[in-house]
Amino acid sequence: MEFTISGRIRRRGLRLVGWSAPGVLGSAAWAAATTGERRTGALALLVLCAGLLLRGALELRRLRKPFRLRLDDTGLTLHDAEVPWHAVESVALRHPPRSAEDDGSSAPPPRLVLRLAPGAELPRRPRRGAADPREHTLLDCTDLDQPQAELVRALREFAGHRFETAPRHLLPPGPRDARDPRLGGAERQFTGCRANAAVRTAVAATAALCAVPLAGALALGRALGSAPFAALGVLLAAPLCWASVRAARRRLCPLRLRIGPDGIGLRDPAEAEVFARWSDIGAVTTGRLPHTAEAHPHLVVYAAPGTVLPFPRSFVDRGHLGYVLLRLDHLPDRGRDLPAALRAFAPDRYTDLG
């Protein structure tokens, strides 16, 4: 299967040039025809448009560099080498580290990284700043003309066990005995906070009583004939009502984790459940969080290459997208039975970090 990058780079470069070139001409004419503060604004716009024009020109210049990527049963074919599969230790889609300004809403697009087997070489230098001289970045997925899903399918089909699906310290590339999750038995559920009948009754009564201050404020305002006083009473009583209802929902709908033949589902207190299938999960771990000083053990899942999981708390670990699900001490007995459930359904993807 052949992959190209020229089409997207050309469109991106032409778009930048097409939008910025008229801006350069217009702002230059504006700066020549004005003086004072208007000229300062025109010059600022000229600098901005010139920067975009330069970037577009650099994008188009990239088309002059040779590029080829072909995947088949024999190996990878590049513009300067043919690499058989026996000369490949691993091939991976790795996300670059997030910048300090990243709000964490989404991970940067991945790059295709080739790691050569010991003794194998490529007639090119590794990227500047590469930690391992045997690793070569072949492309950025933002430049790929074809959908990223096609690249993932081709890597799974042709690279096989050499396709890196999780950080190397968790699941080193290599053949593994795949196990059908349906052999794990019935689904296991873990509830973080169980509410018995007495607690449910007390919480429901508290939630019902939260409406008393609101009703009292409305009645008093009507009795005094003062609409502003009633509105003020409502504003003061509304936060109490909201806090009471939220507390009741969190108590009556506690945290719940379920692990079964289909995947992992998590429901935060008073929130809707999010679910990830095993086919979308590359690895799952219990233990300390990577790259943090957090001492409490957590349940962490890593997304399979090319997929994004619906869990909210994400991070990038050694180029792979991970998600923090929960702290184990939020479960009964600090999640003592959780490793057994994970080994039952996904032993080939589970790692206990201690």
CSV table of C-alpha atoms in Angstrom, one decimal:
chain,number,residue,atom,x,y,z
A,1,MET,CA,0.0,0.0,0.0
A,2,GLU,CA,1.4,3.4,-1.1
A,3,PHE,CA,1.1,6.6,1.0
A,4,THR,CA,1.7,10.1,-0.2
A,5,ILE,CA,2.0,13.6,1.4
A,6,SER,CA,2.3,15.9,-1.6
A,7,GLY,CA,-1.4,16.7,-2.1
A,8,ARG,CA,-2.1,18.0,1.4
A,9,ILE,CA,1.2,19.9,1.6
A,10,ARG,CA,0.4,21.6,-1.8
A,11,ARG,CA,-3.1,22.5,-0.7
A,12,ARG,CA,-1.9,23.9,2.6
A,13,GLY,CA,0.8,25.9,0.9
A,14,LEU,CA,-1.4,27.3,-1.8
A,15,ARG,CA,-4.0,28.3,0.7
A,16,LEU,CA,-1.5,30.2,2.8
A,17,VAL,CA,0.0,31.9,-0.3
A,18,GLY,CA,-3.4,32.7,-1.8
A,19,TRP,CA,-4.7,34.4,1.4
A,20,SER,CA,-1.5,36.2,2.5
A,21,ALA,CA,-0.3,37.5,-0.9
A,22,PRO,CA,-3.2,39.9,-1.4
A,23,GLY,CA,-2.8,40.9,2.3
A,24,VAL,CA,0.8,41.8,1.7
A,25,LEU,CA,0.0,44.0,-1.3
A,26,GLY,CA,-2.9,45.6,0.4
A,27,SER,CA,-1.2,46.4,3.6
A,28,ALA,CA,1.9,47.7,1.8
A,29,ALA,CA,-0.3,50.1,-0.2
A,30,TRP,CA,-2.1,51.1,2.9
A,31,ALA,CA,1.2,51.8,4.7
A,32,ALA,CA,2.5,53.9,1.8
A,33,ALA,CA,-0.7,56.0,1.7
A,34,THR,CA,-1.0,56.7,5.4
A,35,THR,CA,1.0,58.3,8.2
A,36,GLY,CA,1.1,58.2,12.0
A,37,GLU,CA,-0.8,55.5,14.0
A,38,ARG,CA,-2.6,54.2,10.8
A,39,ARG,CA,0.8,53.5,9.2
A,40,THR,CA,1.9,51.6,12.4
A,41,GLY,CA,-1.2,49.4,12.1
A,42,ALA,CA,-0.7,48.9,8.4
A,43,LEU,CA,3.0,47.8,9.1
A,44,ALA,CA,1.9,45.4,11.8
A,45,LEU,CA,-0.6,43.8,9.3
A,46,LEU,CA,2.1,43.7,6.7
A,47,VAL,CA,4.4,41.8,9.0
A,48,LEU,CA,1.7,39.3,9.8
A,49,CYS,CA,0.8,38.7,6.2
A,50,ALA,CA,4.4,38.4,5.2
A,51,GLY,CA,5.0,35.8,7.9
A,52,LEU,CA,2.0,33.7,6.5
A,53,LEU,CA,3.3,34.2,3.0
A,54,LEU,CA,6.8,32.9,4.0
A,55,ARG,CA,5.2,29.9,5.7
A,56,GLY,CA,3.2,29.1,2.6
A,57,ALA,CA,6.4,29.3,0.5
A,58,LEU,CA,8.2,27.0,2.8
A,59,GLU,CA,5.4,24.5,2.7
A,60,LEU,CA,5.5,24.5,-1.1
A,61,ARG,CA,9.3,24.2,-1.0
A,62,ARG,CA,8.8,20.9,0.9
A,63,LEU,CA,7.4,19.4,-2.3
A,64,ARG,CA,10.9,19.4,-3.7
A,65,LYS,CA,12.1,16.9,-1.1
A,66,PRO,CA,11.8,13.3,-2.2
A,67,PHE,CA,9.3,11.2,-0.3
A,68,ARG,CA,8.0,7.6,-0.6
A,69,LEU,CA,6.3,5.2,1.8
A,70,ARG,CA,5.1,1.8,0.7
A,71,LEU,CA,4.1,-1.0,3.0
A,72,ASP,CA,3.8,-4.6,1.8
A,73,ASP,CA,4.6,-8.1,2.9
A,74,THR,CA,8.4,-7.7,2.3
A,75,GLY,CA,8.8,-4.5,4.3
A,76,LEU,CA,8.9,-0.7,4.0
A,77,THR,CA,10.0,1.0,0.8
A,78,LEU,CA,11.3,4.6,1.3
A,79,HIS,CA,12.7,7.0,-1.3
A,80,ASP,CA,16.2,6.2,-0.3
A,81,ALA,CA,16.1,2.6,1.0
A,82,GLU,CA,14.2,-0.6,1.1
A,83,VAL,CA,13.8,-1.9,4.7
A,84,PRO,CA,12.8,-5.6,5.1
A,85,TRP,CA,10.7,-6.5,8.1
A,86,HIS,CA,13.6,-8.5,9.7
A,87,ALA,CA,15.5,-5.2,9.9
A,88,VAL,CA,12.7,-3.5,11.7
A,89,GLU,CA,12.5,-3.8,15.5
A,90,SER,CA,9.3,-1.8,15.8
A,91,VAL,CA,7.2,0.8,14.0
A,92,ALA,CA,4.9,3.2,15.9
A,93,LEU,CA,2.5,6.1,15.8
A,94,ARG,CA,3.8,8.4,18.5
A,95,HIS,CA,2.3,11.7,19.7
A,96,PRO,CA,4.9,14.5,20.3
A,97,PRO,CA,4.9,15.9,23.9
A,98,ARG,CA,2.4,18.5,24.7
A,99,SER,CA,3.5,22.0,25.1
A,100,ALA,CA,3.1,23.9,28.4
A,101,GLU,CA,0.4,26.1,26.8
A,102,ASP,CA,-1.7,23.0,25.8
A,103,ASP,CA,-5.0,22.9,27.7
A,104,GLY,CA,-5.1,19.1,27.5
A,105,SER,CA,-8.2,19.1,25.3
A,106,SER,CA,-6.6,17.0,22.5
A,107,ALA,CA,-3.2,15.4,21.9
A,108,PRO,CA,-0.9,16.6,19.1
A,109,PRO,CA,-1.2,14.5,15.8
A,110,PRO,CA,1.1,11.5,15.8
A,111,ARG,CA,4.2,10.8,13.8
A,112,LEU,CA,5.2,7.6,12.2
A,113,VAL,CA,8.5,6.4,13.9
A,114,LEU,CA,10.6,3.5,12.6
A,115,ARG,CA,13.0,1.8,15.0
A,116,LEU,CA,15.7,-0.3,13.3
A,117,ALA,CA,16.9,-3.7,14.5
A,118,PRO,CA,20.4,-3.8,15.9
A,119,GLY,CA,22.9,-3.7,13.1
A,120,ALA,CA,20.5,-2.3,10.5
A,121,GLU,CA,21.1,1.2,9.1
A,122,LEU,CA,19.4,3.8,6.9
A,123,PRO,CA,21.3,6.1,4.5
A,124,ARG,CA,20.0,9.2,6.4
A,125,ARG,CA,20.6,10.9,9.7
A,126,PRO,CA,18.2,10.6,12.6
A,127,ARG,CA,16.1,13.7,13.3
A,128,ARG,CA,18.0,16.3,15.3
A,129,GLY,CA,17.4,15.8,19.1
A,130,ALA,CA,16.4,12.1,18.7
A,131,ALA,CA,17.1,10.2,21.8
A,132,ASP,CA,17.9,6.9,20.0
A,133,PRO,CA,20.0,6.9,16.8
A,134,ARG,CA,18.1,3.8,15.6
A,135,GLU,CA,14.8,5.7,15.5
A,136,HIS,CA,13.8,7.6,12.4
A,137,THR,CA,10.7,9.7,12.0
A,138,LEU,CA,9.2,8.9,8.6
A,139,LEU,CA,6.3,11.4,8.4
A,140,ASP,CA,3.9,13.6,10.4
A,141,CYS,CA,0.3,12.3,10.1
A,142,THR,CA,-0.9,15.9,9.5
A,143,ASP,CA,0.8,15.7,6.1
A,144,LEU,CA,-0.7,12.4,5.0
A,145,ASP,CA,-3.0,12.5,2.0
A,146,GLN,CA,-4.8,9.3,3.0
A,147,PRO,CA,-6.8,8.9,6.2
A,148,GLN,CA,-4.8,7.9,9.2
A,149,ALA,CA,-7.1,4.9,9.7
A,150,GLU,CA,-5.7,3.4,6.4
A,151,LEU,CA,-2.1,3.8,7.7
A,152,VAL,CA,-3.1,2.0,11.0
A,153,ARG,CA,-4.7,-0.8,9.0
A,154,ALA,CA,-1.7,-1.3,6.8
A,155,LEU,CA,0.6,-1.3,9.8
A,156,ARG,CA,-1.5,-4.0,11.6
A,157,GLU,CA,-1.6,-6.1,8.4
A,158,PHE,CA,2.0,-5.9,7.3
A,159,ALA,CA,4.0,-5.0,10.4
A,160,GLY,CA,2.2,-7.5,12.6
A,161,HIS,CA,3.7,-7.8,16.1
A,162,ARG,CA,6.3,-5.1,15.2
A,163,PHE,CA,3.6,-2.5,15.4
A,164,GLU,CA,4.0,-0.7,18.7
A,165,THR,CA,0.6,-0.4,20.4
A,166,ALA,CA,1.7,0.9,23.9
A,167,PRO,CA,4.8,2.4,25.6
A,168,ARG,CA,7.7,0.0,25.3
A,169,HIS,CA,8.2,-0.4,29.1
A,170,LEU,CA,4.6,-1.7,29.3
A,171,LEU,CA,4.2,-3.9,26.3
A,172,PRO,CA,7.4,-4.4,24.3
A,173,PRO,CA,6.7,-5.1,20.6
A,174,GLY,CA,6.7,-8.9,20.1
A,175,PRO,CA,4.4,-11.8,19.5
A,176,ARG,CA,1.8,-12.3,22.3
A,177,ASP,CA,-0.9,-14.9,22.8
A,178,ALA,CA,-4.1,-13.0,22.1
A,179,ARG,CA,-7.0,-14.0,24.4
A,180,ASP,CA,-10.6,-13.6,23.6
A,181,PRO,CA,-12.2,-11.3,26.3
A,182,ARG,CA,-15.3,-13.4,26.2
A,183,LEU,CA,-13.4,-16.2,28.0
A,184,GLY,CA,-13.2,-14.0,31.1
A,185,GLY,CA,-16.7,-14.8,32.2
A,186,ALA,CA,-19.4,-12.5,33.5
A,187,GLU,CA,-18.9,-8.7,33.8
A,188,ARG,CA,-17.4,-7.4,37.0
A,189,GLN,CA,-18.6,-4.2,38.6
A,190,PHE,CA,-16.9,-2.0,41.2
A,191,THR,CA,-18.9,0.7,43.0
A,192,GLY,CA,-17.0,3.4,44.8
A,193,CYS,CA,-19.6,4.4,47.3
A,194,ARG,CA,-22.6,2.1,48.1
A,195,ALA,CA,-25.7,3.8,49.5
A,196,ASN,CA,-27.9,1.6,51.6
A,197,ALA,CA,-31.7,2.1,52.1
A,198,ALA,CA,-31.3,4.3,55.2
A,199,VAL,CA,-28.8,6.6,53.4
A,200,ARG,CA,-31.0,6.8,50.3
A,201,THR,CA,-34.0,7.9,52.4
A,202,ALA,CA,-32.0,10.5,54.3
A,203,VAL,CA,-30.5,11.9,51.1
A,204,ALA,CA,-33.9,12.0,49.4
A,205,ALA,CA,-35.4,13.9,52.4
A,206,THR,CA,-32.5,16.4,52.3
A,207,ALA,CA,-33.0,16.9,48.6
A,208,ALA,CA,-36.8,17.5,49.2
A,209,LEU,CA,-36.1,20.0,52.0
A,210,CYS,CA,-33.8,22.1,49.8
A,211,ALA,CA,-36.9,23.5,48.2
A,212,VAL,CA,-38.1,25.0,51.5
A,213,PRO,CA,-35.8,28.1,51.5
A,214,LEU,CA,-36.8,28.8,47.9
A,215,ALA,CA,-40.5,28.5,48.6
A,216,GLY,CA,-40.2,30.6,51.7
A,217,ALA,CA,-38.4,33.4,49.9
A,218,LEU,CA,-41.2,33.4,47.2
A,219,ALA,CA,-44.0,33.4,49.8
A,220,LEU,CA,-42.4,36.1,51.9
A,221,GLY,CA,-41.9,38.3,48.9
A,222,ARG,CA,-45.5,37.9,47.8
A,223,ALA,CA,-46.8,38.6,51.3
A,224,LEU,CA,-44.8,41.8,51.4
A,225,GLY,CA,-45.7,42.7,47.9
A,226,SER,CA,-42.0,43.3,47.0
A,227,ALA,CA,-40.8,41.7,43.8
A,228,PRO,CA,-37.2,42.8,44.4
A,229,PHE,CA,-37.2,41.2,47.8
A,230,ALA,CA,-38.5,37.9,46.4
A,231,ALA,CA,-35.9,37.9,43.7
A,232,LEU,CA,-33.1,38.5,46.2
A,233,GLY,CA,-34.4,35.6,48.3
A,234,VAL,CA,-34.5,33.4,45.3
A,235,LEU,CA,-30.9,34.3,44.4
A,236,LEU,CA,-29.8,33.5,48.0
A,237,ALA,CA,-31.7,30.2,48.2
A,238,ALA,CA,-30.7,29.0,44.7
A,239,PRO,CA,-27.1,28.0,45.5
A,240,LEU,CA,-28.3,26.0,48.5
A,241,CYS,CA,-30.8,24.2,46.4
A,242,TRP,CA,-28.2,23.5,43.7
A,243,ALA,CA,-25.7,22.2,46.3
A,244,SER,CA,-28.3,19.9,47.9
A,245,VAL,CA,-29.5,18.4,44.7
A,246,ARG,CA,-25.9,17.8,43.5
A,247,ALA,CA,-25.0,16.2,46.8
A,248,ALA,CA,-28.1,13.9,46.5
A,249,ARG,CA,-27.2,12.9,43.0
A,250,ARG,CA,-23.6,12.1,43.9
A,251,ARG,CA,-24.8,10.0,46.8
A,252,LEU,CA,-27.6,8.2,44.9
A,253,CYS,CA,-25.5,7.7,41.7
A,254,PRO,CA,-22.0,6.8,43.0
A,255,LEU,CA,-18.9,6.1,41.0
A,256,ARG,CA,-19.1,2.8,39.1
A,257,LEU,CA,-16.5,0.9,37.1
A,258,ARG,CA,-17.4,-2.1,35.1
A,259,ILE,CA,-15.1,-4.5,33.3
A,260,GLY,CA,-16.4,-7.2,31.0
A,261,PRO,CA,-16.1,-9.0,27.7
A,262,ASP,CA,-16.8,-5.9,25.7
A,263,GLY,CA,-14.6,-3.4,27.4
A,264,ILE,CA,-14.3,-0.9,30.3
A,265,GLY,CA,-17.1,1.5,31.4
A,266,LEU,CA,-16.7,4.3,33.9
A,267,ARG,CA,-19.5,6.4,35.5
A,268,ASP,CA,-18.3,9.3,37.6
A,269,PRO,CA,-20.7,10.3,40.4
A,270,ALA,CA,-23.8,11.9,38.9
A,271,GLU,CA,-22.4,11.8,35.4
A,272,ALA,CA,-23.2,9.7,32.3
A,273,GLU,CA,-21.2,6.6,31.7
A,274,VAL,CA,-18.4,6.5,29.2
A,275,PHE,CA,-17.3,3.2,27.6
A,276,ALA,CA,-14.3,2.0,25.6
A,277,ARG,CA,-14.2,-1.3,23.8
A,278,TRP,CA,-11.2,-3.7,24.1
A,279,SER,CA,-10.4,-3.2,20.4
A,280,ASP,CA,-9.8,0.5,21.1
A,281,ILE,CA,-7.5,-0.2,24.1
A,282,GLY,CA,-3.8,-0.8,23.6
A,283,ALA,CA,-2.8,-1.4,27.2
A,284,VAL,CA,-4.2,-1.1,30.7
A,285,THR,CA,-2.2,-0.6,33.9
A,286,THR,CA,-2.6,-0.3,37.7
A,287,GLY,CA,0.0,1.6,39.7
A,288,ARG,CA,1.6,5.0,39.9
A,289,LEU,CA,1.0,7.6,37.2
A,290,PRO,CA,3.9,8.1,34.8
A,291,HIS,CA,5.9,11.4,34.9
A,292,THR,CA,4.2,12.6,38.1
A,293,ALA,CA,4.9,12.7,41.8
A,294,GLU,CA,1.5,11.2,42.6
A,295,ALA,CA,2.0,8.3,45.0
A,296,HIS,CA,-1.5,6.9,44.9
A,297,PRO,CA,-2.1,4.0,42.5
A,298,HIS,CA,-4.4,4.7,39.5
A,299,LEU,CA,-6.2,2.7,36.8
A,300,VAL,CA,-4.8,3.9,33.4
A,301,VAL,CA,-5.7,2.8,29.9
A,302,TYR,CA,-3.8,3.6,26.7
A,303,ALA,CA,-5.6,4.1,23.4
A,304,ALA,CA,-4.8,1.8,20.5
A,305,PRO,CA,-3.0,3.6,17.7
A,306,GLY,CA,-5.2,5.8,15.7
A,307,THR,CA,-8.1,5.8,18.2
A,308,VAL,CA,-9.3,8.4,20.8
A,309,LEU,CA,-11.1,7.2,23.9
A,310,PRO,CA,-14.0,9.0,25.5
A,311,PHE,CA,-12.4,9.4,29.0
A,312,PRO,CA,-11.8,13.0,29.9
A,313,ARG,CA,-8.3,13.0,31.7
A,314,SER,CA,-5.7,12.3,29.0
A,315,PHE,CA,-1.9,12.6,28.8
A,316,VAL,CA,1.0,11.6,26.5
A,317,ASP,CA,3.4,8.9,27.8
A,318,ARG,CA,6.4,8.1,25.5
A,319,GLY,CA,4.4,9.1,22.5
A,320,HIS,CA,1.3,7.1,23.4
A,321,LEU,CA,-2.1,8.6,24.4
A,322,GLY,CA,-3.1,7.5,27.9
A,323,TYR,CA,-6.2,8.2,30.1
A,324,VAL,CA,-6.5,8.3,33.9
A,325,LEU,CA,-9.7,6.6,34.9
A,326,LEU,CA,-9.7,6.7,38.7
A,327,ARG,CA,-7.6,6.3,41.9
A,328,LEU,CA,-7.8,2.8,43.3
A,329,ASP,CA,-8.5,3.9,46.8
A,330,HIS,CA,-11.8,5.2,45.5
A,331,LEU,CA,-12.9,1.6,45.2
A,332,PRO,CA,-13.8,-0.8,48.0
A,333,ASP,CA,-10.7,-2.5,49.5
A,334,ARG,CA,-8.6,-0.1,47.5
A,335,GLY,CA,-9.4,-2.0,44.3
A,336,ARG,CA,-7.9,-5.3,45.5
A,337,ASP,CA,-10.0,-7.4,43.2
A,338,LEU,CA,-9.4,-5.1,40.1
A,339,PRO,CA,-6.2,-6.8,38.8
A,340,ALA,CA,-7.9,-10.2,38.8
A,341,ALA,CA,-10.7,-8.8,36.6
A,342,LEU,CA,-8.3,-7.2,34.2
A,343,ARG,CA,-6.2,-10.4,33.9
A,344,ALA,CA,-9.4,-12.4,33.3
A,345,PHE,CA,-10.5,-10.3,30.3
A,346,ALA,CA,-7.3,-8.8,28.8
A,347,PRO,CA,-4.2,-10.6,30.1
A,348,ASP,CA,-2.2,-9.7,27.0
A,349,ARG,CA,-2.7,-6.0,27.6
A,350,TYR,CA,-2.6,-5.7,31.3
A,351,THR,CA,0.5,-4.6,33.3
A,352,ASP,CA,0.7,-4.2,37.1
A,353,LEU,CA,3.2,-1.4,37.9
A,354,GLY,CA,3.0,-2.1,41.6
